[in-house]
Structures are given as structure tokens and as C-alpha cells.
């Protein structure tokens, strides 16, 4: 929701987010990283060196584009908007619970 535009294929972004969420070793980072990869059509993850040792990790959105500096700023904007939307939703739920359901 934080990045829906008519020019973007948001259905593809959701599919990539759901299908690639387990391509990250962290159970907490997989979902948001796959979602960002799908939204911005980025290729993330893959083989990398850790302490001089090559570790073969799966790609997230293997057919995506390589990252650029602009993508960092776009990611920050998406995360900020998603946080604001989440805060708004939680405040609405709190209002409903405290005024209508349990007054």
C-alpha cells in the first residue's frame, strides 16, 4: 500500500514478496526484504563473502535489477509510509475498541 501507483505492477510485487520470503536466512528479514525487492524490482541476496568465505545464498527476485543509490532513498520512503499507515490503522483500532466495543 505504501508504494501503489498505477504505473507499477503491484500484483507482481506481492507475488515476489510471498514467493521469495524464505530466500533469506532470517525469518524476520525475509518478508520485508522480499517485499521491497518486489516493489522496486530489485535483485537482492545471492552469493556473498563473509570473513573471506564464499557463502552461496539464494537470490531474492533473481530476475530483478541491480541496486542503485536511488533505491536506498525509495526504500526509506516506502518504510516511512508503511509505518505511518500502520500507526494510523492501530490508532483507528484503538479508537474503535475504547469507544464503541468497550466504552
mmCIF file of N, CA and C in Angstrom:
data_model
loop_
_atom_site.group_PDB
_atom_site.id
_atom_site.type_symbol
_atom_site.label_atom_id
_atom_site.label_comp_id
_atom_site.label_asym_id
_atom_site.label_seq_id
_atom_site.Cartn_x
_atom_site.Cartn_y
_atom_site.Cartn_z
ATOM 1 N N UNK A 1 0.814 -1.205 0.000
ATOM 2 C CA UNK A 1 0.000 0.000 0.000
ATOM 3 C C UNK A 1 0.849 1.258 0.000
ATOM 4 N N UNK A 2 2.034 1.175 0.593
ATOM 5 C CA UNK A 2 2.887 2.348 0.689
ATOM 6 C C UNK A 2 3.492 2.736 -0.650
ATOM 7 N N UNK A 3 3.381 1.896 -1.657
ATOM 8 C CA UNK A 3 4.033 2.197 -2.930
ATOM 9 C C UNK A 3 3.137 1.936 -4.138
ATOM 10 N N UNK A 4 1.848 1.821 -3.952
ATOM 11 C CA UNK A 4 0.979 1.537 -5.086
ATOM 12 C C UNK A 4 0.875 2.779 -5.969
ATOM 13 N N UNK A 5 1.191 2.594 -7.219
ATOM 14 C CA UNK A 5 0.997 3.595 -8.259
ATOM 15 C C UNK A 5 0.428 2.860 -9.463
ATOM 16 N N UNK A 6 -0.268 3.571 -10.298
ATOM 17 C CA UNK A 6 -0.841 2.923 -11.476
ATOM 18 C C UNK A 6 0.228 2.381 -12.404
ATOM 19 N N UNK A 7 1.399 3.006 -12.411
ATOM 20 C CA UNK A 7 2.458 2.574 -13.326
ATOM 21 C C UNK A 7 3.210 1.353 -12.821
ATOM 22 N N UNK A 8 2.976 0.934 -11.595
ATOM 23 C CA UNK A 8 3.709 -0.202 -11.032
ATOM 24 C C UNK A 8 2.868 -1.469 -11.076
ATOM 25 N N UNK A 9 3.526 -2.575 -11.275
ATOM 26 C CA UNK A 9 2.853 -3.864 -11.271
ATOM 27 C C UNK A 9 2.844 -4.382 -9.837
ATOM 28 N N UNK A 10 1.880 -3.931 -9.039
ATOM 29 C CA UNK A 10 1.855 -4.277 -7.617
ATOM 30 C C UNK A 10 1.461 -5.729 -7.398
ATOM 31 N N UNK A 11 0.756 -6.340 -8.340
ATOM 32 C CA UNK A 11 0.426 -7.760 -8.208
ATOM 33 C C UNK A 11 1.712 -8.583 -8.270
ATOM 34 N N UNK A 12 2.606 -8.224 -9.205
ATOM 35 C CA UNK A 12 3.900 -8.903 -9.302
ATOM 36 C C UNK A 12 4.708 -8.690 -8.024
ATOM 37 N N UNK A 13 4.643 -7.498 -7.465
ATOM 38 C CA UNK A 13 5.379 -7.207 -6.231
ATOM 39 C C UNK A 13 4.891 -8.093 -5.085
ATOM 40 N N UNK A 14 3.589 -8.294 -4.983
ATOM 41 C CA UNK A 14 3.040 -9.156 -3.927
ATOM 42 C C UNK A 14 3.461 -10.604 -4.164
ATOM 43 N N UNK A 15 3.419 -11.054 -5.421
ATOM 44 C CA UNK A 15 3.823 -12.426 -5.734
ATOM 45 C C UNK A 15 5.286 -12.666 -5.375
ATOM 46 N N UNK A 16 6.159 -11.711 -5.700
ATOM 47 C CA UNK A 16 7.584 -11.853 -5.366
ATOM 48 C C UNK A 16 7.771 -11.832 -3.858
ATOM 49 N N UNK A 17 7.053 -10.940 -3.187
ATOM 50 C CA UNK A 17 7.158 -10.873 -1.738
ATOM 51 C C UNK A 17 6.777 -12.183 -1.064
ATOM 52 N N UNK A 18 5.711 -12.802 -1.547
ATOM 53 C CA UNK A 18 5.260 -14.062 -0.943
ATOM 54 C C UNK A 18 6.110 -15.254 -1.357
ATOM 55 N N UNK A 19 6.533 -15.284 -2.608
ATOM 56 C CA UNK A 19 7.270 -16.462 -3.084
ATOM 57 C C UNK A 19 8.749 -16.461 -2.687
ATOM 58 N N UNK A 20 9.312 -15.290 -2.411
ATOM 59 C CA UNK A 20 10.742 -15.198 -2.101
ATOM 60 C C UNK A 20 11.030 -14.933 -0.630
ATOM 61 N N UNK A 21 10.011 -14.927 0.215
ATOM 62 C CA UNK A 21 10.209 -14.574 1.625
ATOM 63 C C UNK A 21 11.103 -15.559 2.376
ATOM 64 N N UNK A 22 11.197 -16.777 1.881
ATOM 65 C CA UNK A 22 12.034 -17.769 2.550
ATOM 66 C C UNK A 22 13.437 -17.849 1.953
ATOM 67 N N UNK A 23 13.768 -16.967 1.009
ATOM 68 C CA UNK A 23 15.104 -16.947 0.419
ATOM 69 C C UNK A 23 16.089 -16.142 1.256
ATOM 70 N N UNK A 24 15.738 -15.835 2.464
ATOM 71 C CA UNK A 24 16.611 -15.120 3.396
ATOM 72 C C UNK A 24 16.765 -15.995 4.634
ATOM 73 N N UNK A 25 17.959 -16.028 5.181
ATOM 74 C CA UNK A 25 18.201 -16.891 6.337
ATOM 75 C C UNK A 25 17.491 -16.403 7.598
ATOM 76 N N UNK A 26 17.136 -15.133 7.652
ATOM 77 C CA UNK A 26 16.452 -14.597 8.824
ATOM 78 C C UNK A 26 14.942 -14.705 8.641
ATOM 79 N N UNK A 27 14.238 -15.294 9.598
ATOM 80 C CA UNK A 27 12.783 -15.377 9.469
ATOM 81 C C UNK A 27 12.109 -14.013 9.572
ATOM 82 N N UNK A 28 12.774 -13.050 10.198
ATOM 83 C CA UNK A 28 12.200 -11.720 10.342
ATOM 84 C C UNK A 28 12.507 -10.808 9.160
ATOM 85 N N UNK A 29 13.650 -10.962 8.540
ATOM 86 C CA UNK A 29 14.047 -10.092 7.432
ATOM 87 C C UNK A 29 13.520 -10.558 6.092
ATOM 88 N N UNK A 30 13.145 -11.797 5.980
ATOM 89 C CA UNK A 30 12.724 -12.341 4.693
ATOM 90 C C UNK A 30 11.508 -11.645 4.110
ATOM 91 N N UNK A 31 10.484 -11.435 4.922
ATOM 92 C CA UNK A 31 9.261 -10.820 4.424
ATOM 93 C C UNK A 31 9.491 -9.393 3.920
ATOM 94 N N UNK A 32 10.031 -8.480 4.729
ATOM 95 C CA UNK A 32 10.189 -7.109 4.236
ATOM 96 C C UNK A 32 11.206 -6.992 3.107
ATOM 97 N N UNK A 33 12.267 -7.782 3.144
ATOM 98 C CA UNK A 33 13.262 -7.703 2.075
ATOM 99 C C UNK A 33 12.682 -8.198 0.756
ATOM 100 N N UNK A 34 11.916 -9.272 0.790
ATOM 101 C CA UNK A 34 11.279 -9.772 -0.429
ATOM 102 C C UNK A 34 10.235 -8.779 -0.934
ATOM 103 N N UNK A 35 9.518 -8.141 -0.026
ATOM 104 C CA UNK A 35 8.517 -7.157 -0.436
ATOM 105 C C UNK A 35 9.179 -5.963 -1.129
ATOM 106 N N UNK A 36 10.256 -5.460 -0.563
ATOM 107 C CA UNK A 36 10.975 -4.337 -1.180
ATOM 108 C C UNK A 36 11.548 -4.759 -2.528
ATOM 109 N N UNK A 37 12.095 -5.970 -2.602
ATOM 110 C CA UNK A 37 12.639 -6.463 -3.876
ATOM 111 C C UNK A 37 11.545 -6.516 -4.933
ATOM 112 N N UNK A 38 10.356 -6.921 -4.542
ATOM 113 C CA UNK A 38 9.248 -6.976 -5.489
ATOM 114 C C UNK A 38 8.730 -5.608 -5.870
ATOM 115 N N UNK A 39 8.588 -4.733 -4.893
ATOM 116 C CA UNK A 39 8.070 -3.392 -5.154
ATOM 117 C C UNK A 39 8.990 -2.615 -6.090
ATOM 118 N N UNK A 40 10.288 -2.655 -5.821
ATOM 119 C CA UNK A 40 11.251 -1.878 -6.605
ATOM 120 C C UNK A 40 11.885 -2.686 -7.734
ATOM 121 N N UNK A 41 11.472 -3.940 -7.885
ATOM 122 C CA UNK A 41 12.026 -4.853 -8.887
ATOM 123 C C UNK A 41 13.555 -4.930 -8.785
ATOM 124 N N UNK A 42 14.032 -5.245 -7.576
ATOM 125 C CA UNK A 42 15.464 -5.350 -7.314
ATOM 126 C C UNK A 42 15.866 -6.807 -7.129
ATOM 127 N N UNK A 43 17.084 -7.115 -7.500
ATOM 128 C CA UNK A 43 17.672 -8.428 -7.219
ATOM 129 C C UNK A 43 18.520 -8.268 -5.963
ATOM 130 N N UNK A 44 18.140 -8.959 -4.901
ATOM 131 C CA UNK A 44 18.847 -8.869 -3.622
ATOM 132 C C UNK A 44 19.392 -10.243 -3.245
ATOM 133 N N UNK A 45 20.301 -10.254 -2.285
ATOM 134 C CA UNK A 45 20.849 -11.509 -1.785
ATOM 135 C C UNK A 45 21.844 -12.119 -2.738
ATOM 136 N N UNK A 46 21.881 -13.442 -2.775
ATOM 137 C CA UNK A 46 22.800 -14.167 -3.629
ATOM 138 C C UNK A 46 24.117 -14.455 -2.940
ATOM 139 N N UNK A 47 25.064 -15.020 -3.669
ATOM 140 C CA UNK A 47 26.367 -15.359 -3.090
ATOM 141 C C UNK A 47 27.084 -14.121 -2.540
ATOM 142 N N UNK A 48 27.766 -14.304 -1.399
ATOM 143 C CA UNK A 48 28.490 -13.195 -0.788
ATOM 144 C C UNK A 48 29.622 -13.761 0.061
ATOM 145 N N UNK A 49 30.603 -12.915 0.336
ATOM 146 C CA UNK A 49 31.730 -13.324 1.171
ATOM 147 C C UNK A 49 31.515 -12.852 2.604
ATOM 148 N N UNK A 50 31.712 -13.777 3.544
ATOM 149 C CA UNK A 50 31.628 -13.481 4.974
ATOM 150 C C UNK A 50 32.913 -13.983 5.614
ATOM 151 N N UNK A 51 33.739 -13.058 6.096
ATOM 152 C CA UNK A 51 35.013 -13.432 6.694
ATOM 153 C C UNK A 51 35.928 -14.123 5.689
ATOM 154 N N UNK A 52 35.846 -13.705 4.427
ATOM 155 C CA UNK A 52 36.676 -14.293 3.387
ATOM 156 C C UNK A 52 36.192 -15.618 2.840
ATOM 157 N N UNK A 53 35.046 -16.085 3.318
ATOM 158 C CA UNK A 53 34.498 -17.363 2.880
ATOM 159 C C UNK A 53 33.248 -17.098 2.039
ATOM 160 N N UNK A 54 33.204 -17.694 0.846
ATOM 161 C CA UNK A 54 32.045 -17.534 -0.025
ATOM 162 C C UNK A 54 30.876 -18.352 0.519
ATOM 163 N N UNK A 55 29.757 -17.681 0.709
ATOM 164 C CA UNK A 55 28.536 -18.334 1.160
ATOM 165 C C UNK A 55 27.502 -18.186 0.047
ATOM 166 N N UNK A 56 27.034 -19.303 -0.478
ATOM 167 C CA UNK A 56 26.033 -19.280 -1.540
ATOM 168 C C UNK A 56 24.639 -19.186 -0.928
ATOM 169 N N UNK A 57 24.056 -18.028 -1.078
ATOM 170 C CA UNK A 57 22.688 -17.807 -0.606
ATOM 171 C C UNK A 57 21.791 -17.623 -1.821
ATOM 172 N N UNK A 58 20.516 -17.943 -1.692
ATOM 173 C CA UNK A 58 19.613 -17.747 -2.831
ATOM 174 C C UNK A 58 19.343 -16.259 -3.068
ATOM 175 N N UNK A 59 19.026 -15.950 -4.310
ATOM 176 C CA UNK A 59 18.633 -14.580 -4.642
ATOM 177 C C UNK A 59 17.193 -14.338 -4.229
ATOM 178 N N UNK A 60 16.897 -13.098 -3.965
ATOM 179 C CA UNK A 60 15.530 -12.643 -3.779
ATOM 180 C C UNK A 60 15.193 -11.844 -5.030
ATOM 181 N N UNK A 61 14.204 -12.293 -5.786
ATOM 182 C CA UNK A 61 13.822 -11.688 -7.066
ATOM 183 C C UNK A 61 14.989 -11.749 -8.054
ATOM 184 N N UNK A 62 15.369 -12.944 -8.390
ATOM 185 C CA UNK A 62 16.543 -13.187 -9.240
ATOM 186 C C UNK A 62 16.495 -12.444 -10.567
ATOM 187 N N UNK A 63 15.315 -12.213 -11.107
ATOM 188 C CA UNK A 63 15.185 -11.522 -12.392
ATOM 189 C C UNK A 63 15.155 -10.006 -12.251
ATOM 190 N N UNK A 64 15.295 -9.490 -11.035
ATOM 191 C CA UNK A 64 15.223 -8.050 -10.812
ATOM 192 C C UNK A 64 16.476 -7.320 -11.258
ATOM 193 N N UNK A 65 16.436 -6.013 -11.096
ATOM 194 C CA UNK A 65 17.554 -5.140 -11.455
ATOM 195 C C UNK A 65 18.552 -5.028 -10.307
ATOM 196 N N UNK A 66 19.784 -4.671 -10.643
ATOM 197 C CA UNK A 66 20.794 -4.407 -9.617
ATOM 198 C C UNK A 66 20.424 -3.135 -8.855
ATOM 199 N N UNK A 67 20.877 -3.053 -7.616
ATOM 200 C CA UNK A 67 20.561 -1.903 -6.766
ATOM 201 C C UNK A 67 21.357 -0.671 -7.182
ATOM 202 N N UNK A 68 20.731 0.474 -7.035
ATOM 203 C CA UNK A 68 21.375 1.761 -7.272
ATOM 204 C C UNK A 68 21.155 2.632 -6.050
ATOM 205 N N UNK A 69 21.854 3.733 -5.971
ATOM 206 C CA UNK A 69 21.747 4.641 -4.827
ATOM 207 C C UNK A 69 20.319 5.148 -4.654
ATOM 208 N N UNK A 70 19.614 5.385 -5.744
ATOM 209 C CA UNK A 70 18.234 5.856 -5.697
ATOM 210 C C UNK A 70 17.331 4.862 -4.966
ATOM 211 N N UNK A 71 17.633 3.583 -5.076
ATOM 212 C CA UNK A 71 16.805 2.556 -4.449
ATOM 213 C C UNK A 71 16.835 2.634 -2.924
ATOM 214 N N UNK A 72 17.929 3.112 -2.369
ATOM 215 C CA UNK A 72 18.007 3.281 -0.913
ATOM 216 C C UNK A 72 17.013 4.340 -0.461
ATOM 217 N N UNK A 73 16.963 5.453 -1.166
ATOM 218 C CA UNK A 73 16.024 6.523 -0.834
ATOM 219 C C UNK A 73 14.586 6.065 -1.027
ATOM 220 N N UNK A 74 14.321 5.337 -2.124
ATOM 221 C CA UNK A 74 12.971 4.815 -2.358
ATOM 222 C C UNK A 74 12.554 3.842 -1.265
ATOM 223 N N UNK A 75 13.472 3.001 -0.824
ATOM 224 C CA UNK A 75 13.183 2.052 0.249
ATOM 225 C C UNK A 75 12.837 2.781 1.539
ATOM 226 N N UNK A 76 13.601 3.820 1.860
ATOM 227 C CA UNK A 76 13.332 4.601 3.066
ATOM 228 C C UNK A 76 11.940 5.206 2.997
ATOM 229 N N UNK A 77 11.555 5.760 1.844
ATOM 230 C CA UNK A 77 10.226 6.364 1.688
ATOM 231 C C UNK A 77 9.121 5.329 1.882
ATOM 232 N N UNK A 78 9.321 4.141 1.326
ATOM 233 C CA UNK A 78 8.317 3.081 1.455
ATOM 234 C C UNK A 78 8.168 2.670 2.916
ATOM 235 N N UNK A 79 9.276 2.474 3.604
ATOM 236 C CA UNK A 79 9.230 2.067 5.012
ATOM 237 C C UNK A 79 8.580 3.149 5.869
ATOM 238 N N UNK A 80 8.890 4.403 5.601
ATOM 239 C CA UNK A 80 8.299 5.505 6.357
ATOM 240 C C UNK A 80 6.786 5.547 6.146
ATOM 241 N N UNK A 81 6.349 5.449 4.892
ATOM 242 C CA UNK A 81 4.910 5.475 4.608
ATOM 243 C C UNK A 81 4.202 4.278 5.236
ATOM 244 N N UNK A 82 4.806 3.105 5.136
ATOM 245 C CA UNK A 82 4.202 1.913 5.730
ATOM 246 C C UNK A 82 4.070 2.072 7.246
ATOM 247 N N UNK A 83 5.054 2.696 7.870
ATOM 248 C CA UNK A 83 5.000 2.927 9.325
ATOM 249 C C UNK A 83 3.875 3.891 9.681
ATOM 250 N N UNK A 84 3.707 4.941 8.902
ATOM 251 C CA UNK A 84 2.626 5.905 9.147
ATOM 252 C C UNK A 84 1.269 5.230 8.960
ATOM 253 N N UNK A 85 1.111 4.441 7.900
ATOM 254 C CA UNK A 85 -0.145 3.728 7.668
ATOM 255 C C UNK A 85 -0.441 2.764 8.812
ATOM 256 N N UNK A 86 0.583 2.071 9.298
ATOM 257 C CA UNK A 86 0.399 1.128 10.411
ATOM 258 C C UNK A 86 -0.016 1.864 11.679
ATOM 259 N N UNK A 87 0.617 2.990 11.955
ATOM 260 C CA UNK A 87 0.259 3.788 13.127
ATOM 261 C C UNK A 87 -1.188 4.250 13.031
ATOM 262 N N UNK A 88 -1.582 4.746 11.871
ATOM 263 C CA UNK A 88 -2.950 5.199 11.659
ATOM 264 C C UNK A 88 -3.944 4.061 11.871
ATOM 265 N N UNK A 89 -3.645 2.889 11.327
ATOM 266 C CA UNK A 89 -4.524 1.734 11.483
ATOM 267 C C UNK A 89 -4.656 1.327 12.948
ATOM 268 N N UNK A 90 -3.544 1.295 13.664
ATOM 269 C CA UNK A 90 -3.585 0.933 15.087
ATOM 270 C C UNK A 90 -4.362 1.956 15.908
ATOM 271 N N UNK A 91 -4.214 3.239 15.587
ATOM 272 C CA UNK A 91 -4.983 4.264 16.295
ATOM 273 C C UNK A 91 -6.476 4.132 16.012
ATOM 274 N N UNK A 92 -6.834 3.773 14.784
ATOM 275 C CA UNK A 92 -8.246 3.550 14.463
ATOM 276 C C UNK A 92 -8.796 2.360 15.238
ATOM 277 N N UNK A 93 -8.032 1.281 15.310
ATOM 278 C CA UNK A 93 -8.473 0.101 16.058
ATOM 279 C C UNK A 93 -8.639 0.449 17.530
ATOM 280 N N UNK A 94 -7.675 1.175 18.072
ATOM 281 C CA UNK A 94 -7.767 1.581 19.489
ATOM 282 C C UNK A 94 -9.004 2.430 19.730
ATOM 283 N N UNK A 95 -9.274 3.355 18.830
ATOM 284 C CA UNK A 95 -10.463 4.198 18.962
ATOM 285 C C UNK A 95 -11.726 3.351 18.942
ATOM 286 N N UNK A 96 -11.807 2.422 18.011
ATOM 287 C CA UNK A 96 -12.997 1.557 17.927
ATOM 288 C C UNK A 96 -13.173 0.717 19.173
ATOM 289 N N UNK A 97 -12.093 0.165 19.664
ATOM 290 C CA UNK A 97 -12.173 -0.697 20.844
ATOM 291 C C UNK A 97 -12.567 0.115 22.081
ATOM 292 N N UNK A 98 -11.972 1.271 22.262
ATOM 293 C CA UNK A 98 -12.215 2.032 23.503
ATOM 294 C C UNK A 98 -13.503 2.854 23.473
ATOM 295 N N UNK A 99 -14.056 3.156 22.315
ATOM 296 C CA UNK A 99 -15.260 3.980 22.280
ATOM 297 C C UNK A 99 -16.520 3.224 21.866
ATOM 298 N N UNK A 100 -16.378 2.200 21.059
ATOM 299 C CA UNK A 100 -17.559 1.507 20.548
ATOM 300 C C UNK A 100 -17.719 0.128 21.158
ATOM 301 N N UNK A 101 -16.671 -0.654 21.169
ATOM 302 C CA UNK A 101 -16.765 -2.044 21.646
ATOM 303 C C UNK A 101 -16.775 -2.112 23.165
ATOM 304 N N UNK A 102 -15.827 -1.444 23.805
ATOM 305 C CA UNK A 102 -15.739 -1.418 25.275
ATOM 306 C C UNK A 102 -15.698 0.025 25.768
ATOM 307 N N UNK A 103 -16.856 0.696 25.745
ATOM 308 C CA UNK A 103 -16.861 2.126 26.153
ATOM 309 C C UNK A 103 -16.642 2.334 27.634
#
